[in-house]
Amino acid sequence: MLLRRLLPAALGLCLGVGVPRAARAQETPAGAPAAEALRVFLDCNTFCDTEFIRREITYVNWVRDRQDADVHLIITSQSTGGGGREYRLRYLGLRAFRGADDELTFTTRQSDTDDEIRRQQTQRIGLGLARYVARGSNADRLRLTFSAPESTGVAPAQQPHDPWNLWVFRLGMNGFFSGESQAKQSNISGSARASRVSEAWKFSLSMSANRRHSNITLSDSSVFKSTTSRYSAGLLLARSMGDHWSLGLQGSVLRSTIENYDLNVQLTPEVEYDVFPYKESSRRQFVLVYAAGLTYSNYQDTTIFDKLRETLPSHSFTAAAEAVQPWGDLDGRLVLSSLLNDFTKNRISIFGSCEIRLIRGLNLNVGGGYSRVRDQLSLLKTGLSDEDILLRLKQLKTSYFYNGFVGLSYNFGSKFNNVVNPRFTHTGGGGGNCECFGGSCFCN
């Protein structure tokens, strides 16, 4: 009878089965090597200083693939009304922690430096990981500290005083200059923005200016000079109508030598519906927007339709989807637009990109866009010179345009990603290499 009881236990000990993992870890004899730390896969879809995070949080094992992890950490962000960002940390439990999901949010200010942001990120990441570490074999090594604020004897107000009343302003100016013996160019631009965002209302007003000048010496020693300019302003006023609906008004003013506009003014009311609640926007969105308005155009030169000025009604429909999920990222947009008084003047545009984790270590990155163009109303009636075409000084006639990118990446080798070694990062000999496709960049 005793033999029959001891035999299954002996087999279980030899084969490593029959005893729960947590129980085996607790029964580790004193002096034996410590059990492996919590494995975490970091999936950052916004600004993250991953080297800093790995250097500061050393009580977990950072792994390169989701399939090796105990916790999948997804970090996303979206802009706030004050010019900062709201970061959302999603902890997805895997393996022994399956079903133990969690979520934390925190907000940064527009004035925060990159160092302040990465320190806030690291502190919040650590707080979120504490519940998982506390359930593991390293729980006895975990300590939680708290820095109490200095007591003023006065209870804090529920709503802090804001002398700016949620208004945020931003001014910017940039200059770019380059030259060689036979070519010189300069580009000067400036911008200004004012915005106010509350739970019920969203308002923004932006302005920008750009002027580019080039001098090029040709083969016959003559000098070709060109100057282009673009000045624009945009307005957005939106009113929240609940968890799914919003009303908006968009306006714009444009003057552009390239697009043949002496003055172009648009005013467009809009209605938006999000299939998912707005509070989930950092994780997923599926938005439907309908807009209808008027456009006034005063052209610099006569167009191919023999117009120097005109006022036209137009409308558009937009369907846009975004998702950040454990299997990857998805972003797509479909835009249909036309004149209300002439449906033959229309445009159909579709854009999309995605990153999909196919199998362990293998990622697929693909994206692109296509537009069928039937609404180029400002094209010049007179022909373009070779210089206009080669240097893109004027808008070119087209019936379509497209772009695309596709890429595969495969990582294999050690599953751990703990070590940080920044030596020779900036000399092209040890890291910092990036490849960019269609506006998306992938860096070692």
XYZ file of C-alpha atoms in Angstrom:
444
model
C 0.000 0.000 0.000
C 2.841 2.392 0.891
C 4.599 1.597 -2.381
C 1.448 2.399 -4.360
C 1.272 5.820 -2.683
C 4.936 6.692 -3.134
C 5.317 5.580 -6.781
C 3.135 8.316 -8.377
C 4.834 10.958 -6.259
C 8.275 9.710 -7.281
C 7.327 9.727 -10.963
C 5.927 13.241 -10.601
C 9.159 14.513 -9.076
C 11.290 12.886 -11.785
C 9.202 14.142 -14.675
C 8.453 17.558 -13.209
C 4.684 17.072 -13.402
C 1.918 16.535 -10.909
C 2.978 19.500 -8.718
C 1.786 23.048 -9.593
C 4.509 25.469 -10.695
C 3.804 27.896 -7.856
C 4.057 25.081 -5.315
C 7.381 23.880 -6.714
C 8.749 27.452 -6.519
C 7.696 27.764 -2.879
C 9.364 24.465 -2.045
C 12.740 25.522 -3.466
C 15.292 24.620 -0.754
C 17.384 27.331 0.858
C 20.593 28.027 -1.017
C 19.224 26.773 -4.367
C 19.357 29.091 -7.418
C 16.473 31.595 -7.500
C 13.584 30.847 -9.838
C 13.398 32.807 -13.072
C 11.990 36.326 -12.865
C 8.740 37.422 -14.481
C 9.017 37.558 -18.282
C 7.635 40.729 -19.926
C 7.188 41.550 -23.621
C 7.199 45.349 -24.182
C 4.983 46.431 -27.105
C 5.305 50.221 -27.342
C 3.251 52.086 -29.980
C 4.277 55.607 -28.947
C 7.312 57.402 -27.490
C 9.246 54.990 -25.262
C 12.887 55.019 -24.207
C 13.139 51.234 -24.130
C 16.799 51.227 -23.090
C 16.022 53.447 -20.087
C 13.054 51.255 -19.101
C 15.129 48.069 -19.270
C 17.978 49.705 -17.360
C 15.710 50.897 -14.546
C 13.408 47.858 -14.205
C 15.802 44.981 -13.611
C 13.567 42.717 -11.522
C 11.872 41.234 -14.616
C 13.197 39.496 -17.711
C 12.441 41.458 -20.880
C 11.863 39.071 -23.784
C 11.841 39.631 -27.547
C 8.747 37.615 -28.397
C 5.239 37.588 -26.988
C 5.112 33.795 -26.917
C 7.919 33.700 -24.335
C 6.272 36.228 -21.994
C 4.251 35.977 -18.805
C 2.930 39.523 -19.347
C 2.355 41.389 -22.624
C 2.629 45.148 -21.968
C 1.037 47.365 -24.665
C 1.693 51.120 -24.432
C -0.365 53.615 -26.464
C -1.028 57.342 -26.175
C -3.230 60.127 -27.476
C -2.958 63.910 -27.298
C -4.728 65.888 -24.575
C -6.293 69.321 -24.711
C -3.410 70.903 -22.836
C -0.848 69.832 -25.418
C 0.364 66.825 -23.435
C -0.408 63.163 -23.905
C -2.451 60.528 -22.105
C -0.540 57.248 -21.918
C -2.400 53.960 -21.502
C -0.594 50.845 -20.238
C -2.368 47.537 -20.899
C -1.076 44.470 -19.072
C -2.207 41.206 -20.665
C -1.541 38.120 -18.561
C -0.154 35.090 -20.418
C 0.703 31.511 -19.479
C 0.271 31.183 -15.665
C -1.190 34.718 -15.537
C -3.764 34.211 -18.301
C -6.892 36.211 -17.520
C -5.075 38.491 -15.053
C -5.264 41.636 -17.213
C -4.870 45.198 -15.977
C -4.773 48.760 -17.274
C -3.220 52.026 -16.039
C -3.357 55.565 -17.447
C -1.389 58.714 -16.733
C -1.093 62.133 -18.346
C 1.954 64.220 -19.238
C 2.094 67.963 -19.813
C 3.171 69.801 -22.938
C 6.097 71.284 -20.999
C 7.428 67.897 -19.835
C 10.844 66.964 -21.202
C 11.623 63.571 -22.691
C 13.470 62.667 -19.495
C 10.447 63.552 -17.322
C 8.154 61.530 -19.593
C 10.343 58.429 -19.576
C 10.642 58.572 -15.780
C 6.864 58.777 -15.416
C 6.510 55.872 -17.843
C 8.999 53.749 -15.942
C 7.389 54.498 -12.571
C 3.904 53.578 -13.828
C 5.182 50.466 -15.611
C 6.730 49.306 -12.344
C 3.500 49.895 -10.430
C 1.556 47.836 -12.939
C 4.076 44.978 -12.876
C 4.066 44.838 -9.058
C 0.873 42.727 -8.888
C 2.461 40.108 -11.158
C 5.848 40.087 -9.426
C 4.058 39.785 -6.071
C 2.595 36.450 -7.200
C 5.959 35.025 -8.237
C 9.000 33.602 -6.535
C 10.670 37.028 -6.252
C 7.861 38.506 -4.160
C 10.019 38.532 -1.010
C 12.509 40.797 -2.808
C 9.906 43.390 -3.802
C 9.626 46.639 -1.811
C 7.144 49.471 -2.398
C 8.106 52.986 -1.264
C 6.042 56.152 -1.069
C 7.204 59.772 -1.009
C 4.571 61.675 0.934
C 3.910 65.284 -0.137
C 4.636 68.017 2.361
C 1.547 68.688 4.462
C 0.112 72.189 4.173
C -2.739 71.654 6.586
C -5.232 72.560 3.855
C -7.290 69.988 1.976
C -6.461 70.000 -1.769
C -9.048 71.503 -4.068
C -10.980 69.107 -6.288
C -10.229 71.233 -9.346
C -6.912 73.151 -9.406
C -6.953 76.785 -10.417
C -6.057 77.282 -14.074
C -5.252 80.908 -14.994
C -5.244 79.952 -18.708
C -8.721 78.360 -18.535
C -7.528 75.289 -20.565
C -6.110 77.432 -23.404
C -2.823 76.239 -24.927
C -0.691 78.196 -27.419
C 2.250 77.176 -29.541
C 4.554 79.201 -31.793
C 7.256 77.821 -34.070
C 9.726 78.902 -36.746
C 12.162 76.858 -38.815
C 14.853 77.717 -41.309
C 16.727 75.386 -43.640
C 19.655 76.426 -45.843
C 21.981 74.427 -48.065
C 24.308 75.092 -50.958
C 27.149 74.013 -53.167
C 29.035 75.636 -56.019
C 26.172 75.390 -58.546
C 23.049 75.188 -56.410
C 21.647 76.974 -53.392
C 18.313 76.694 -51.653
C 16.559 78.030 -48.598
C 13.316 77.154 -46.885
C 11.712 79.235 -44.154
C 8.534 78.242 -42.351
C 6.550 79.339 -39.344
C 3.468 78.187 -37.490
C 1.108 79.248 -34.718
C -1.577 77.299 -32.899
C -4.176 78.007 -30.229
C -6.412 75.305 -28.762
C -8.805 74.637 -25.928
C -10.100 71.169 -25.118
C -12.643 70.280 -22.438
C -14.869 67.247 -21.915
C -17.660 68.890 -23.925
C -15.859 71.133 -26.435
C -12.791 71.029 -28.642
C -11.447 74.132 -30.404
C -8.255 74.679 -32.350
C -6.974 77.406 -34.648
C -3.719 76.929 -36.538
C -1.739 78.945 -39.071
C 1.359 78.110 -41.080
C 3.570 79.752 -43.678
C 6.270 78.296 -45.918
C 8.510 79.951 -48.489
C 11.136 78.136 -50.569
C 13.739 79.720 -52.835
C 16.302 78.019 -55.126
C 19.183 79.168 -57.375
C 20.538 76.568 -59.805
C 23.375 77.151 -62.287
C 22.666 75.372 -65.586
C 25.121 73.914 -68.105
C 25.164 77.147 -70.191
C 26.138 79.102 -67.017
C 22.713 80.728 -66.784
C 21.059 80.793 -63.374
C 17.557 79.442 -62.885
C 15.696 80.944 -59.938
C 12.457 79.660 -58.455
C 10.285 80.679 -55.528
C 7.244 78.933 -54.109
C 5.096 79.897 -51.146
C 2.196 78.457 -49.198
C 0.153 80.129 -46.459
C -2.696 78.381 -44.671
C -4.974 78.526 -41.652
C -7.298 75.905 -40.209
C -10.186 75.939 -37.737
C -11.869 73.094 -35.829
C -14.821 73.410 -33.471
C -16.300 70.174 -32.096
C -19.052 69.425 -29.572
C -19.314 66.103 -27.756
C -22.780 64.565 -27.912
C -22.136 61.507 -25.747
C -19.996 58.377 -25.842
C -20.402 57.832 -29.608
C -21.594 61.053 -31.338
C -19.947 64.420 -32.039
C -20.790 67.494 -34.111
C -18.099 69.625 -35.701
C -17.296 72.575 -37.903
C -14.092 72.755 -39.925
C -12.783 75.699 -41.875
C -9.635 76.496 -43.826
C -7.992 79.352 -45.713
C -5.235 78.731 -48.268
C -2.954 80.703 -50.563
C -0.532 78.627 -52.643
C 1.593 79.285 -55.726
C 1.930 75.542 -56.401
C -1.813 74.860 -56.274
C -2.765 78.045 -58.171
C -4.782 79.512 -55.297
C -4.755 83.220 -54.671
C -7.404 82.497 -52.043
C -9.232 79.291 -51.176
C -11.784 79.261 -48.336
C -13.673 76.179 -47.084
C -16.356 75.930 -44.406
C -17.675 72.449 -43.613
C -20.100 71.237 -40.889
C -19.558 67.581 -39.915
C -21.128 64.795 -37.881
C -19.086 61.893 -36.447
C -20.063 58.519 -35.027
C -17.631 56.155 -33.291
C -18.815 52.548 -33.133
C -16.778 52.096 -29.948
C -16.971 54.460 -26.962
C -14.539 57.371 -27.211
C -12.867 56.276 -23.964
C -11.466 53.262 -25.872
C -9.881 55.427 -28.579
C -6.297 54.583 -27.592
C -7.087 50.867 -28.080
C -9.538 50.816 -30.971
C -11.664 53.144 -33.082
C -14.095 52.762 -35.953
C -15.261 56.228 -36.955
C -17.832 57.280 -39.571
C -17.873 60.961 -40.601
C -20.152 62.835 -42.987
C -19.349 66.428 -44.005
C -20.997 68.936 -46.374
C -20.028 72.539 -47.022
C -19.006 75.326 -49.394
C -15.683 76.184 -51.029
C -14.776 79.595 -52.470
C -11.772 79.735 -54.806
C -10.012 82.736 -56.317
C -7.347 81.412 -58.691
C -4.045 83.079 -59.580
C -4.365 82.091 -63.242
C -7.212 80.760 -65.389
C -7.931 77.091 -64.771
C -8.543 74.319 -67.312
C -12.273 74.978 -66.741
C -11.867 78.675 -67.727
C -12.452 79.876 -64.176
C -10.790 82.671 -62.266
C -13.116 82.389 -59.261
C -16.024 80.160 -58.215
C -18.064 78.954 -55.230
C -18.927 75.265 -55.103
C -20.802 72.941 -52.702
C -19.139 69.658 -51.781
C -19.548 66.725 -49.426
C -17.513 63.766 -48.191
C -17.831 60.505 -46.282
C -14.983 59.041 -44.221
C -14.652 55.639 -42.578
C -11.550 55.196 -40.424
C -10.428 52.336 -38.196
C -7.528 51.977 -35.769
C -6.630 49.097 -33.475
C -3.715 48.227 -31.213
C -4.052 44.589 -30.196
C -1.768 41.778 -29.018
C -1.587 40.387 -32.569
C -0.353 43.724 -33.978
C -1.510 47.148 -35.151
C -4.045 48.176 -37.769
C -4.834 51.577 -39.304
C -7.150 52.147 -42.284
C -9.101 54.966 -43.896
C -11.580 55.318 -46.772
C -12.584 58.779 -48.038
C -15.247 59.470 -50.690
C -15.803 63.063 -51.815
C -17.447 64.957 -54.676
C -19.090 68.220 -55.658
C -22.767 68.356 -54.818
C -23.639 70.049 -58.124
C -21.446 67.795 -60.287
C -20.821 64.239 -59.098
C -18.334 63.633 -61.900
C -15.893 65.850 -59.986
C -14.976 63.340 -57.289
C -12.163 61.595 -55.463
C -11.893 58.141 -53.893
C -9.002 57.531 -51.495
C -8.057 54.514 -49.436
C -5.080 54.247 -47.110
C -4.013 51.565 -44.682
C -1.149 49.989 -42.811
C -0.704 47.085 -40.446
C 1.897 45.210 -38.492
C 1.003 41.564 -37.870
C 2.855 39.036 -35.750
C 2.647 35.931 -37.928
C 4.533 33.394 -35.853
C 7.212 33.506 -33.184
C 9.726 36.195 -34.195
C 8.198 36.819 -37.655
C 6.443 40.156 -38.265
C 4.775 41.412 -41.434
C 4.626 45.172 -42.097
C 2.506 46.233 -45.034
C 0.680 49.373 -46.047
C -0.076 51.828 -48.779
C -2.674 54.019 -50.355
C -4.446 54.768 -53.598
C -6.488 57.727 -54.788
C -8.552 58.043 -57.948
C -8.530 61.751 -58.744
C -11.288 63.540 -60.694
C -11.435 66.852 -58.832
C -8.345 68.871 -59.760
C -10.235 72.128 -60.234
C -7.272 74.509 -59.912
C -5.029 73.164 -62.709
C -3.520 75.842 -64.944
C -5.043 76.265 -68.392
C -1.641 77.183 -69.832
C 0.929 74.419 -70.157
C 3.749 73.870 -67.688
C 7.423 74.406 -68.450
C 9.996 71.663 -68.042
C 11.273 73.477 -64.960
C 7.778 73.515 -63.434
C 7.470 69.754 -63.983
C 10.978 68.712 -62.880
C 11.064 70.909 -59.778
C 7.350 70.436 -58.974
C 6.802 74.197 -58.935
C 3.197 73.745 -60.083
C 0.547 71.112 -59.483
C 0.689 68.318 -62.064
C -2.377 66.814 -63.705
C -3.039 63.213 -62.725
C -5.892 60.729 -62.616
C -4.465 58.744 -59.689
C -1.632 58.435 -57.253
C -0.459 55.580 -55.049
C 2.206 54.565 -52.579
C 3.000 51.406 -50.706
C 5.472 49.478 -48.617
C 5.922 45.875 -47.512
C 8.461 44.296 -45.242
C 9.215 41.175 -43.246
C 11.334 40.984 -40.127
C 12.440 37.845 -38.333
C 14.152 37.734 -34.954
C 15.718 34.607 -33.535
C 18.321 33.692 -30.979
C 18.274 34.536 -27.294
C 14.766 35.172 -25.995
C 15.973 37.658 -23.370
C 16.307 41.410 -23.918
C 17.692 42.701 -20.609
C 21.171 43.983 -21.475
C 21.687 47.634 -22.441
C 25.031 48.548 -24.056
C 25.036 51.977 -25.786
C 28.691 51.983 -26.932
C 29.351 53.106 -30.532
C 25.635 53.667 -31.089
C 26.182 56.861 -33.094
C 28.990 55.700 -35.384
C 27.041 53.155 -37.429
C 28.995 50.262 -35.985
C 26.933 48.859 -33.182
C 23.268 49.801 -33.284
C 20.855 52.594 -33.940
C 20.156 51.344 -37.461
C 16.719 52.159 -38.821
C 14.798 51.218 -41.940
C 11.842 53.329 -43.026
C 8.947 52.349 -45.281
C 6.062 54.627 -46.170
C 6.533 56.826 -43.122
C 7.028 53.923 -40.677
C 10.474 53.297 -39.232
C 11.817 50.118 -37.661
C 14.971 50.423 -35.571
C 17.328 47.952 -33.889
